[in-house]
Amino acid sequence: MKTTFEHFYDKYHQDLFQFIFYMVKDKEQTEDIVQDVYIKVLKSYESFKGESTEKTWLFSIARHETFDYFRKLKRKRNRFLEFFNWGGEEGEQLKSTLAEPEQSVLLNDQMKHIYHCMEHCSIDQKQILILRYIQEFTIQESAEILGWSISKVKTTQHRALKILQQCVQSTKREEDDDDKP
Amino acid sequence: MTNHNDKEYLINQLKNMPKIEDQQSKEQLYQKIQRKLNHNQSVLSKKRVAVWIPTLASICSIILLFIIIQTQNFSNQSDQSSSNSAEDSSMESAKLENSDQTGESSIAEDQDESKSINNSQDTEAVEEESSQKLDQMYNYMINIKNESAVYTAFITEQAQHIVPVTLLNSKEETYSNYIEQIDGQINLDQNGLYDIGIKDMEFTIEEA
């Protein structure tokens, strides 16, 4: 069991951690999900038939675990929203006072815009941006990880870039407007 | 053109996003995974037990229900049978009472009328006939003008019934002799009859 873990850790761990971090943008949650991914890998490695590469298999597990996390998060959020009626007229929306992830400190202004604008994309669009450009998977590999067709990868990637572009431009405009005397 | 350039620029920016590295060591991570794995297994085993508990409970409740229904059926049947037997016994007792009443009334009539008596019948015959034909009513015409008659009574074992006996043409002079005479004819103990001690009682006959 340990050798399997070591094998995957040595080959893919930092890529795996990065992919999950850019998806959830929370270090502790990332560590938690990474552990779950390894548990799944260790449990089901014997049944791995080698139809895809180890890397795409590992990332498809990571993708499923991340989706599970988002589903749980959404359920939790909905429960809170229903309980407190924050979204209604009576409620008041407050911005989070939590500090931004430590990694975002390293980003320049333009990268910060991109980092935040990624949240304007859907989860599918976000993960294709991470897989294709941050992790630098090929279209074929991305399609294998996501279980999509190549054309779906291409269209989702195109839409994701468009949304990101629009968001970055509008943020830039707002900043320019604020800078004007 | 600028749109295309923007797109390229964005892709480049995405590719140059900082590399995120996990700070924890391989060993640390493995230990955490091991702990989580063990915890998951214990939770799973608990879940399995938790699944068994309601299953067992439901099986037990079904068995209990079955037993309760069975016992209720049994008690209903026994109630019915006992009520039937009770009805039978009540019928029998009614018969017996009726016969007792008839016997008593017949003997009471004997006592009440006590004027003429049938010489051909002795008391033993009366006893036997009354026991054989309980549902029949007997009238005795007792004529004691020329006959001697001795009256006595016996009680049953639990003093439920008093059996009055009249002995006609008795030649016995004393009560003990009289009892002996009766005992010779009927085994009192075997028939569940006991001497009431009538010898100590005093009777007066009021003639109208």
mmCIF file of C-alpha atoms in Angstrom:
data_model
loop_
_atom_site.group_PDB
_atom_site.id
_atom_site.type_symbol
_atom_site.label_atom_id
_atom_site.label_comp_id
_atom_site.label_asym_id
_atom_site.label_seq_id
_atom_site.Cartn_x
_atom_site.Cartn_y
_atom_site.Cartn_z
ATOM 1 C CA MET A 1 0.000 0.000 0.000
ATOM 2 C CA LYS A 2 2.790 2.367 0.937
ATOM 3 C CA THR A 3 4.709 1.675 -2.241
ATOM 4 C CA THR A 4 1.648 2.566 -4.317
ATOM 5 C CA PHE A 5 1.283 5.772 -2.357
ATOM 6 C CA GLU A 6 4.974 6.596 -2.781
ATOM 7 C CA HIS A 7 4.778 5.895 -6.469
ATOM 8 C CA PHE A 8 1.885 8.324 -6.988
ATOM 9 C CA TYR A 9 3.319 10.877 -4.574
ATOM 10 C CA ASP A 10 6.692 11.012 -6.222
ATOM 11 C CA LYS A 11 5.297 11.303 -9.719
ATOM 12 C CA TYR A 12 2.191 13.471 -9.391
ATOM 13 C CA HIS A 13 1.737 14.909 -5.922
ATOM 14 C CA GLN A 14 2.641 18.553 -6.565
ATOM 15 C CA ASP A 15 0.517 18.673 -9.737
ATOM 16 C CA LEU A 16 -2.373 17.067 -7.882
ATOM 17 C CA PHE A 17 -2.092 19.494 -5.003
ATOM 18 C CA GLN A 18 -1.951 22.469 -7.370
ATOM 19 C CA PHE A 19 -4.992 21.355 -9.355
ATOM 20 C CA ILE A 20 -7.090 20.909 -6.217
ATOM 21 C CA PHE A 21 -5.840 24.147 -4.697
ATOM 22 C CA TYR A 22 -6.825 26.218 -7.747
ATOM 23 C CA MET A 23 -10.219 24.541 -7.694
ATOM 24 C CA VAL A 24 -11.079 25.107 -4.016
ATOM 25 C CA LYS A 25 -8.694 27.987 -3.158
ATOM 26 C CA ASP A 26 -8.299 26.845 0.426
ATOM 27 C CA LYS A 27 -5.140 25.185 1.721
ATOM 28 C CA GLU A 28 -6.758 23.112 4.474
ATOM 29 C CA GLN A 29 -9.550 21.925 2.241
ATOM 30 C CA THR A 30 -6.983 21.061 -0.417
ATOM 31 C CA GLU A 31 -5.020 18.928 2.043
ATOM 32 C CA ASP A 32 -8.211 17.186 3.077
ATOM 33 C CA ILE A 33 -9.283 16.465 -0.488
ATOM 34 C CA VAL A 34 -5.784 15.291 -1.433
ATOM 35 C CA GLN A 35 -5.939 12.736 1.404
ATOM 36 C CA ASP A 36 -9.323 11.534 0.159
ATOM 37 C CA VAL A 37 -7.924 11.213 -3.356
ATOM 38 C CA TYR A 38 -5.056 9.043 -2.124
ATOM 39 C CA ILE A 39 -7.463 6.872 -0.111
ATOM 40 C CA LYS A 40 -9.529 6.294 -3.255
ATOM 41 C CA VAL A 41 -6.392 5.563 -5.249
ATOM 42 C CA LEU A 42 -5.079 3.052 -2.694
ATOM 43 C CA LYS A 43 -8.439 1.328 -2.457
ATOM 44 C CA SER A 44 -9.052 1.057 -6.173
ATOM 45 C CA TYR A 45 -5.552 0.771 -7.610
ATOM 46 C CA GLU A 46 -5.952 -2.996 -7.980
ATOM 47 C CA SER A 47 -8.982 -2.476 -10.183
ATOM 48 C CA PHE A 48 -7.159 0.060 -12.384
ATOM 49 C CA LYS A 49 -7.104 -1.537 -15.816
ATOM 50 C CA GLY A 50 -4.657 0.844 -17.483
ATOM 51 C CA GLU A 51 -7.175 2.003 -20.090
ATOM 52 C CA SER A 52 -5.933 5.546 -19.531
ATOM 53 C CA THR A 53 -2.626 6.791 -18.150
ATOM 54 C CA GLU A 54 -2.067 6.781 -14.416
ATOM 55 C CA LYS A 55 -1.998 10.553 -14.408
ATOM 56 C CA THR A 56 -5.381 11.005 -16.093
ATOM 57 C CA TRP A 57 -6.844 8.303 -13.824
ATOM 58 C CA LEU A 58 -5.488 10.110 -10.738
ATOM 59 C CA PHE A 59 -6.803 13.475 -11.931
ATOM 60 C CA SER A 60 -10.234 12.072 -12.750
ATOM 61 C CA ILE A 61 -10.413 10.816 -9.140
ATOM 62 C CA ALA A 62 -9.274 14.254 -7.941
ATOM 63 C CA ARG A 63 -11.946 15.880 -10.093
ATOM 64 C CA HIS A 64 -14.667 13.661 -8.581
ATOM 65 C CA GLU A 65 -13.487 14.366 -5.039
ATOM 66 C CA THR A 66 -13.427 18.099 -5.725
ATOM 67 C CA PHE A 67 -16.938 17.936 -7.137
ATOM 68 C CA ASP A 68 -18.062 16.091 -4.002
ATOM 69 C CA TYR A 69 -16.576 18.892 -1.927
ATOM 70 C CA PHE A 70 -18.452 21.519 -3.950
ATOM 71 C CA ARG A 71 -21.693 19.592 -3.651
ATOM 72 C CA LYS A 72 -21.308 19.390 0.136
ATOM 73 C CA LEU A 73 -20.390 23.066 0.274
ATOM 74 C CA LYS A 74 -23.444 24.008 -1.764
ATOM 75 C CA ARG A 75 -25.755 21.975 0.478
ATOM 76 C CA LYS A 76 -24.240 23.586 3.562
ATOM 77 C CA ARG A 77 -24.524 27.046 2.060
ATOM 78 C CA ASN A 78 -28.146 26.496 1.052
ATOM 79 C CA ARG A 79 -29.005 25.324 4.561
ATOM 80 C CA PHE A 80 -27.488 28.474 6.051
ATOM 81 C CA LEU A 81 -29.153 30.715 3.488
ATOM 82 C CA GLU A 82 -32.540 29.139 4.141
ATOM 83 C CA PHE A 83 -32.047 29.470 7.880
ATOM 84 C CA PHE A 84 -30.960 33.100 7.986
ATOM 85 C CA ASN A 85 -32.634 34.474 4.832
ATOM 86 C CA TRP A 86 -29.479 36.398 3.958
ATOM 87 C CA GLY A 87 -30.312 36.661 0.304
ATOM 88 C CA GLY A 88 -33.691 38.326 0.859
ATOM 89 C CA GLU A 89 -34.559 41.980 1.233
ATOM 90 C CA GLU A 90 -34.350 41.770 4.997
ATOM 91 C CA GLY A 91 -30.835 40.407 4.941
ATOM 92 C CA GLU A 92 -27.640 42.293 4.430
ATOM 93 C CA GLN A 93 -24.776 40.789 2.484
ATOM 94 C CA LEU A 94 -21.386 41.244 4.051
ATOM 95 C CA LYS A 95 -18.068 40.744 2.334
ATOM 96 C CA SER A 96 -15.733 38.162 3.785
ATOM 97 C CA THR A 97 -13.094 39.625 6.064
ATOM 98 C CA LEU A 98 -10.920 36.541 5.698
ATOM 99 C CA ALA A 99 -7.476 37.104 4.285
ATOM 100 C CA GLU A 100 -6.881 35.978 0.749
ATOM 101 C CA PRO A 101 -4.996 32.743 0.199
ATOM 102 C CA GLU A 102 -1.300 33.158 0.835
ATOM 103 C CA GLN A 103 -0.456 32.190 -2.715
ATOM 104 C CA SER A 104 -2.403 35.112 -4.153
ATOM 105 C CA VAL A 105 0.090 37.462 -2.445
ATOM 106 C CA LEU A 106 2.614 36.311 -4.985
ATOM 107 C CA LEU A 107 0.404 37.331 -7.889
ATOM 108 C CA ASN A 108 0.781 40.596 -9.755
ATOM 109 C CA ASP A 109 -2.311 42.749 -10.287
ATOM 110 C CA GLN A 110 -3.201 41.217 -13.618
ATOM 111 C CA MET A 111 -2.849 37.695 -12.249
ATOM 112 C CA LYS A 112 -4.969 38.657 -9.256
ATOM 113 C CA HIS A 113 -7.737 39.731 -11.629
ATOM 114 C CA ILE A 114 -7.529 36.422 -13.443
ATOM 115 C CA TYR A 115 -7.421 34.507 -10.159
ATOM 116 C CA HIS A 116 -10.625 36.209 -8.944
ATOM 117 C CA CYS A 117 -12.344 36.170 -12.323
ATOM 118 C CA MET A 118 -11.979 32.405 -12.481
ATOM 119 C CA GLU A 119 -14.805 32.373 -9.892
ATOM 120 C CA HIS A 120 -17.128 33.908 -12.489
ATOM 121 C CA CYS A 121 -16.791 30.742 -14.540
ATOM 122 C CA SER A 122 -18.790 27.582 -13.888
ATOM 123 C CA ILE A 123 -17.016 24.671 -12.165
ATOM 124 C CA ASP A 124 -16.627 22.879 -15.502
ATOM 125 C CA GLN A 125 -15.152 25.987 -17.121
ATOM 126 C CA LYS A 126 -12.867 26.585 -14.163
ATOM 127 C CA GLN A 127 -11.507 23.059 -14.190
ATOM 128 C CA ILE A 128 -10.841 23.150 -17.924
ATOM 129 C CA LEU A 129 -8.868 26.401 -17.478
ATOM 130 C CA ILE A 130 -6.800 24.796 -14.712
ATOM 131 C CA LEU A 131 -6.246 21.536 -16.552
ATOM 132 C CA ARG A 132 -5.439 23.057 -19.919
ATOM 133 C CA TYR A 133 -3.391 26.094 -18.924
ATOM 134 C CA ILE A 134 -2.151 25.840 -15.362
ATOM 135 C CA GLN A 135 -1.535 22.069 -15.379
ATOM 136 C CA GLU A 136 -0.831 22.103 -19.124
ATOM 137 C CA PHE A 137 -2.672 18.924 -20.013
ATOM 138 C CA THR A 138 -3.348 18.342 -23.690
ATOM 139 C CA ILE A 139 -6.917 18.467 -25.032
ATOM 140 C CA GLN A 140 -6.879 14.664 -25.287
ATOM 141 C CA GLU A 141 -5.721 14.248 -21.678
ATOM 142 C CA SER A 142 -8.262 16.788 -20.425
ATOM 143 C CA ALA A 143 -11.015 14.960 -22.294
ATOM 144 C CA GLU A 144 -9.939 11.676 -20.647
ATOM 145 C CA ILE A 145 -9.850 13.199 -17.173
ATOM 146 C CA LEU A 146 -13.235 14.872 -17.551
ATOM 147 C CA GLY A 147 -14.803 12.027 -19.495
ATOM 148 C CA TRP A 148 -15.805 14.450 -22.218
ATOM 149 C CA SER A 149 -15.468 14.508 -25.970
ATOM 150 C CA ILE A 150 -12.655 16.573 -27.492
ATOM 151 C CA SER A 151 -15.144 18.993 -29.032
ATOM 152 C CA LYS A 152 -16.791 19.567 -25.648
ATOM 153 C CA VAL A 153 -13.382 20.334 -24.161
ATOM 154 C CA LYS A 154 -12.710 22.827 -26.932
ATOM 155 C CA THR A 155 -16.050 24.648 -26.648
ATOM 156 C CA THR A 156 -15.930 24.757 -22.835
ATOM 157 C CA GLN A 157 -12.373 26.059 -22.992
ATOM 158 C CA HIS A 158 -13.413 28.727 -25.503
ATOM 159 C CA ARG A 159 -16.366 29.893 -23.372
ATOM 160 C CA ALA A 160 -14.263 29.883 -20.217
ATOM 161 C CA LEU A 161 -11.635 32.102 -21.809
ATOM 162 C CA LYS A 162 -14.350 34.466 -23.077
ATOM 163 C CA ILE A 163 -15.904 34.851 -19.631
ATOM 164 C CA LEU A 164 -12.480 35.336 -18.082
ATOM 165 C CA GLN A 165 -11.603 37.944 -20.677
ATOM 166 C CA GLN A 166 -14.848 39.883 -20.124
ATOM 167 C CA CYS A 167 -14.419 39.773 -16.373
ATOM 168 C CA VAL A 168 -10.790 40.949 -16.479
ATOM 169 C CA GLN A 169 -11.692 43.804 -18.842
ATOM 170 C CA SER A 170 -14.614 44.982 -16.715
ATOM 171 C CA THR A 171 -12.519 44.846 -13.554
ATOM 172 C CA LYS A 172 -9.809 46.826 -15.277
ATOM 173 C CA ARG A 173 -12.346 49.438 -16.396
ATOM 174 C CA GLU A 174 -13.729 49.754 -12.869
ATOM 175 C CA GLU A 175 -10.218 50.255 -11.528
ATOM 176 C CA ASP A 176 -9.470 52.863 -14.179
ATOM 177 C CA ASP A 177 -12.688 54.682 -13.307
ATOM 178 C CA ASP A 178 -11.744 54.654 -9.645
ATOM 179 C CA ASP A 179 -8.289 56.048 -10.413
ATOM 180 C CA LYS A 180 -9.712 59.000 -12.327
ATOM 181 C CA PRO A 181 -9.932 62.160 -10.222
ATOM 182 C CA MET B 1 -7.033 41.402 -33.418
ATOM 183 C CA THR B 2 -6.812 42.891 -29.955
ATOM 184 C CA ASN B 3 -9.345 40.301 -28.817
ATOM 185 C CA HIS B 4 -7.044 37.539 -30.053
ATOM 186 C CA ASN B 5 -4.061 39.200 -28.425
ATOM 187 C CA ASP B 6 -6.009 39.510 -25.175
ATOM 188 C CA LYS B 7 -6.826 35.821 -25.338
ATOM 189 C CA GLU B 8 -3.200 34.896 -25.894
ATOM 190 C CA TYR B 9 -2.188 37.189 -23.104
ATOM 191 C CA LEU B 10 -4.720 35.561 -20.778
ATOM 192 C CA ILE B 11 -3.471 32.072 -21.651
ATOM 193 C CA ASN B 12 0.069 33.165 -20.984
ATOM 194 C CA GLN B 13 -0.945 34.671 -17.675
ATOM 195 C CA LEU B 14 -2.731 31.432 -16.738
ATOM 196 C CA LYS B 15 0.330 29.395 -17.661
ATOM 197 C CA ASN B 16 2.471 31.656 -15.514
ATOM 198 C CA MET B 17 0.247 31.372 -12.476
ATOM 199 C CA PRO B 18 2.404 30.540 -9.442
ATOM 200 C CA LYS B 19 3.123 26.911 -8.789
ATOM 201 C CA ILE B 20 1.466 25.744 -5.617
ATOM 202 C CA GLU B 21 3.418 23.303 -3.509
ATOM 203 C CA ASP B 22 2.372 21.163 -0.616
ATOM 204 C CA GLN B 23 4.517 21.936 2.408
ATOM 205 C CA GLN B 24 3.920 18.719 4.305
ATOM 206 C CA SER B 25 6.317 15.806 3.920
ATOM 207 C CA LYS B 26 5.526 12.522 2.260
ATOM 208 C CA GLU B 27 5.642 10.677 5.601
ATOM 209 C CA GLN B 28 3.315 13.137 7.292
ATOM 210 C CA LEU B 29 0.815 12.831 4.502
ATOM 211 C CA TYR B 30 0.994 9.046 4.547
ATOM 212 C CA GLN B 31 0.330 8.948 8.304
ATOM 213 C CA LYS B 32 -2.670 11.234 7.879
ATOM 214 C CA ILE B 33 -3.999 9.014 5.097
ATOM 215 C CA GLN B 34 -3.431 5.913 7.240
ATOM 216 C CA ARG B 35 -5.359 7.483 10.153
ATOM 217 C CA LYS B 36 -8.208 8.511 7.894
ATOM 218 C CA LEU B 37 -8.307 5.069 6.322
ATOM 219 C CA ASN B 38 -8.525 3.375 9.743
ATOM 220 C CA HIS B 39 -11.174 5.847 10.881
ATOM 221 C CA ASN B 40 -13.202 5.216 7.726
ATOM 222 C CA GLN B 41 -12.984 1.478 8.280
ATOM 223 C CA SER B 42 -14.158 1.769 11.895
ATOM 224 C CA VAL B 43 -17.002 4.046 10.780
ATOM 225 C CA LEU B 44 -17.898 1.499 8.113
ATOM 226 C CA SER B 45 -17.931 -1.347 10.614
ATOM 227 C CA LYS B 46 -20.042 0.797 12.959
ATOM 228 C CA LYS B 47 -22.384 1.519 10.083
ATOM 229 C CA ARG B 48 -22.632 -2.195 9.390
ATOM 230 C CA VAL B 49 -23.508 -2.797 13.042
ATOM 231 C CA ALA B 50 -25.907 0.128 12.912
ATOM 232 C CA VAL B 51 -27.580 -1.481 9.905
ATOM 233 C CA TRP B 52 -27.874 -4.795 11.771
ATOM 234 C CA ILE B 53 -29.459 -3.268 14.873
ATOM 235 C CA PRO B 54 -32.698 -2.057 13.236
ATOM 236 C CA THR B 55 -32.858 -5.267 11.198
ATOM 237 C CA LEU B 56 -32.608 -7.362 14.345
ATOM 238 C CA ALA B 57 -35.054 -5.107 16.147
ATOM 239 C CA SER B 58 -37.609 -5.409 13.367
ATOM 240 C CA ILE B 59 -37.210 -9.205 13.276
ATOM 241 C CA CYS B 60 -37.685 -9.360 17.054
ATOM 242 C CA SER B 61 -40.760 -7.142 16.865
ATOM 243 C CA ILE B 62 -42.233 -9.367 14.136
ATOM 244 C CA ILE B 63 -41.601 -12.460 16.284
ATOM 245 C CA LEU B 64 -43.146 -10.700 19.286
ATOM 246 C CA LEU B 65 -46.180 -9.701 17.250
ATOM 247 C CA PHE B 66 -46.514 -13.280 16.015
ATOM 248 C CA ILE B 67 -46.349 -14.615 19.585
ATOM 249 C CA ILE B 68 -48.891 -12.050 20.820
ATOM 250 C CA ILE B 69 -51.301 -12.874 17.996
ATOM 251 C CA GLN B 70 -50.855 -16.589 18.629
ATOM 252 C CA THR B 71 -51.512 -16.253 22.359
ATOM 253 C CA GLN B 72 -54.567 -14.081 21.703
ATOM 254 C CA ASN B 73 -55.953 -16.657 19.302
ATOM 255 C CA PHE B 74 -55.271 -19.382 21.831
ATOM 256 C CA SER B 75 -56.907 -17.455 24.667
ATOM 257 C CA ASN B 76 -59.939 -16.689 22.472
ATOM 258 C CA GLN B 77 -60.283 -20.366 21.639
ATOM 259 C CA SER B 78 -59.907 -21.398 25.248
ATOM 260 C CA ASP B 79 -62.400 -18.694 26.255
ATOM 261 C CA GLN B 80 -64.857 -20.004 23.732
ATOM 262 C CA SER B 81 -64.344 -23.584 24.851
ATOM 263 C CA SER B 82 -64.520 -22.623 28.498
ATOM 264 C CA SER B 83 -67.627 -20.567 27.871
ATOM 265 C CA ASN B 84 -69.076 -23.536 26.034
ATOM 266 C CA SER B 85 -68.154 -25.811 28.883
ATOM 267 C CA ALA B 86 -69.458 -23.196 31.297
ATOM 268 C CA GLU B 87 -72.688 -23.143 29.378
ATOM 269 C CA ASP B 88 -72.770 -26.923 29.499
ATOM 270 C CA SER B 89 -72.015 -26.973 33.180
ATOM 271 C CA SER B 90 -74.578 -24.264 33.841
ATOM 272 C CA MET B 91 -77.080 -26.291 31.888
ATOM 273 C CA GLU B 92 -76.163 -29.338 33.914
ATOM 274 C CA SER B 93 -76.289 -27.462 37.158
ATOM 275 C CA ALA B 94 -79.609 -26.006 36.135
ATOM 276 C CA LYS B 95 -80.813 -29.510 35.518
ATOM 277 C CA LEU B 96 -79.440 -30.628 38.815
ATOM 278 C CA GLU B 97 -80.952 -27.671 40.599
ATOM 279 C CA ASN B 98 -84.216 -28.364 38.913
ATOM 280 C CA SER B 99 -84.023 -31.966 39.943
ATOM 281 C CA ASP B 100 -82.987 -30.951 43.430
ATOM 282 C CA GLN B 101 -85.842 -28.575 43.582
ATOM 283 C CA THR B 102 -88.201 -31.219 42.373
ATOM 284 C CA GLY B 103 -86.776 -33.619 44.884
ATOM 285 C CA GLU B 104 -86.932 -31.090 47.598
ATOM 286 C CA SER B 105 -90.344 -29.936 46.662
ATOM 287 C CA SER B 106 -91.527 -33.469 46.522
ATOM 288 C CA ILE B 107 -90.155 -34.155 49.962
ATOM 289 C CA ALA B 108 -91.375 -30.838 51.212
ATOM 290 C CA GLU B 109 -94.758 -31.799 50.015
ATOM 291 C CA ASP B 110 -94.228 -34.975 51.942
ATOM 292 C CA GLN B 111 -93.523 -32.925 54.985
ATOM 293 C CA ASP B 112 -96.250 -30.418 54.377
ATOM 294 C CA GLU B 113 -98.967 -32.792 53.580
ATOM 295 C CA SER B 114 -97.798 -35.651 55.812
ATOM 296 C CA LYS B 115 -101.270 -37.099 55.916
ATOM 297 C CA SER B 116 -101.269 -40.204 53.804
ATOM 298 C CA ILE B 117 -98.443 -42.480 52.861
ATOM 299 C CA ASN B 118 -97.931 -45.103 50.302
ATOM 300 C CA ASN B 119 -97.186 -48.288 52.158
ATOM 301 C CA SER B 120 -95.637 -50.142 49.301
ATOM 302 C CA GLN B 121 -92.697 -47.782 48.990
ATOM 303 C CA ASP B 122 -89.951 -47.496 51.514
ATOM 304 C CA THR B 123 -87.416 -44.649 51.726
ATOM 305 C CA GLU B 124 -84.734 -46.498 49.852
ATOM 306 C CA ALA B 125 -86.939 -46.862 46.861
ATOM 307 C CA VAL B 126 -87.739 -43.181 47.023
ATOM 308 C CA GLU B 127 -84.047 -42.333 47.066
ATOM 309 C CA GLU B 128 -83.267 -44.546 44.090
ATOM 310 C CA GLU B 129 -86.165 -43.338 42.067
ATOM 311 C CA SER B 130 -85.401 -39.735 42.769
ATOM 312 C CA SER B 131 -81.800 -40.234 41.683
ATOM 313 C CA GLN B 132 -82.825 -42.076 38.531
ATOM 314 C CA LYS B 133 -85.590 -39.718 37.484
ATOM 315 C CA LEU B 134 -84.314 -36.360 38.609
ATOM 316 C CA ASP B 135 -86.415 -34.331 36.246
ATOM 317 C CA GLN B 136 -89.631 -35.839 37.289
ATOM 318 C CA MET B 137 -91.765 -34.526 40.021
ATOM 319 C CA TYR B 138 -92.997 -36.882 42.637
ATOM 320 C CA ASN B 139 -95.845 -36.464 44.922
ATOM 321 C CA TYR B 140 -96.004 -38.526 47.982
ATOM 322 C CA MET B 141 -99.127 -39.017 49.860
ATOM 323 C CA ILE B 142 -98.009 -39.648 53.343
ATOM 324 C CA ASN B 143 -100.378 -41.141 55.783
ATOM 325 C CA ILE B 144 -98.871 -41.361 59.132
ATOM 326 C CA LYS B 145 -101.964 -42.023 61.092
ATOM 327 C CA ASN B 146 -101.298 -45.689 61.444
ATOM 328 C CA GLU B 147 -97.691 -45.743 60.427
ATOM 329 C CA SER B 148 -94.588 -44.734 62.256
ATOM 330 C CA ALA B 149 -92.276 -42.371 60.430
ATOM 331 C CA VAL B 150 -88.858 -41.110 61.297
ATOM 332 C CA TYR B 151 -87.574 -37.920 59.792
ATOM 333 C CA THR B 152 -83.929 -37.085 59.249
ATOM 334 C CA ALA B 153 -81.662 -35.225 56.861
ATOM 335 C CA PHE B 154 -78.168 -35.536 55.485
ATOM 336 C CA ILE B 155 -75.872 -32.937 54.070
ATOM 337 C CA THR B 156 -73.510 -33.290 51.137
ATOM 338 C CA GLU B 157 -69.783 -32.974 51.638
ATOM 339 C CA GLN B 158 -69.565 -29.201 51.204
ATOM 340 C CA ALA B 159 -72.975 -28.604 52.699
ATOM 341 C CA GLN B 160 -74.334 -27.518 49.326
ATOM 342 C CA HIS B 161 -77.429 -29.663 49.612
ATOM 343 C CA ILE B 162 -79.537 -31.019 52.383
ATOM 344 C CA VAL B 163 -81.170 -34.330 51.669
ATOM 345 C CA PRO B 164 -84.169 -34.909 53.884
ATOM 346 C CA VAL B 165 -85.085 -38.547 54.421
ATOM 347 C CA THR B 166 -88.266 -39.976 55.852
ATOM 348 C CA LEU B 167 -88.335 -43.579 56.926
ATOM 349 C CA LEU B 168 -91.770 -45.095 57.106
ATOM 350 C CA ASN B 169 -92.787 -48.074 59.102
ATOM 351 C CA SER B 170 -89.578 -47.874 61.017
ATOM 352 C CA LYS B 171 -89.445 -50.322 63.789
ATOM 353 C CA GLU B 172 -86.371 -48.773 65.231
ATOM 354 C CA GLU B 173 -87.037 -46.911 68.351
ATOM 355 C CA THR B 174 -83.833 -45.012 68.847
ATOM 356 C CA TYR B 175 -82.215 -42.623 66.473
ATOM 357 C CA SER B 176 -78.913 -44.458 66.358
ATOM 358 C CA ASN B 177 -80.637 -47.657 65.419
ATOM 359 C CA TYR B 178 -82.484 -45.788 62.768
ATOM 360 C CA ILE B 179 -79.250 -44.417 61.326
ATOM 361 C CA GLU B 180 -77.742 -47.857 61.372
ATOM 362 C CA GLN B 181 -80.743 -49.147 59.491
ATOM 363 C CA ILE B 182 -80.315 -46.496 56.834
ATOM 364 C CA ASP B 183 -76.603 -47.129 56.691
ATOM 365 C CA GLY B 184 -77.364 -50.740 56.050
ATOM 366 C CA GLN B 185 -79.432 -49.796 53.054
ATOM 367 C CA ILE B 186 -77.352 -46.890 51.715
ATOM 368 C CA ASN B 187 -73.669 -46.383 52.180
ATOM 369 C CA LEU B 188 -73.829 -42.760 53.293
ATOM 370 C CA ASP B 189 -70.112 -42.032 53.144
ATOM 371 C CA GLN B 190 -69.760 -43.436 49.645
ATOM 372 C CA ASN B 191 -72.642 -41.288 48.446
ATOM 373 C CA GLY B 192 -71.081 -38.197 50.000
ATOM 374 C CA LEU B 193 -73.741 -37.804 52.651
ATOM 375 C CA TYR B 194 -73.095 -36.863 56.212
ATOM 376 C CA ASP B 195 -75.288 -36.884 59.248
ATOM 377 C CA ILE B 196 -76.567 -33.422 59.961
ATOM 378 C CA GLY B 197 -77.057 -34.222 63.603
ATOM 379 C CA ILE B 198 -80.782 -34.063 63.409
ATOM 380 C CA LYS B 199 -81.154 -36.065 66.554
ATOM 381 C CA ASP B 200 -80.203 -33.046 68.585
ATOM 382 C CA MET B 201 -82.795 -30.898 66.881
ATOM 383 C CA GLU B 202 -86.316 -30.483 68.042
ATOM 384 C CA PHE B 203 -89.156 -30.374 65.586
ATOM 385 C CA THR B 204 -92.679 -29.352 66.159
ATOM 386 C CA ILE B 205 -95.397 -30.014 63.669
ATOM 387 C CA GLU B 206 -98.064 -27.450 63.630
ATOM 388 C CA GLU B 207 -101.229 -28.821 62.350
ATOM 389 C CA ALA B 208 -103.605 -26.460 60.756
#
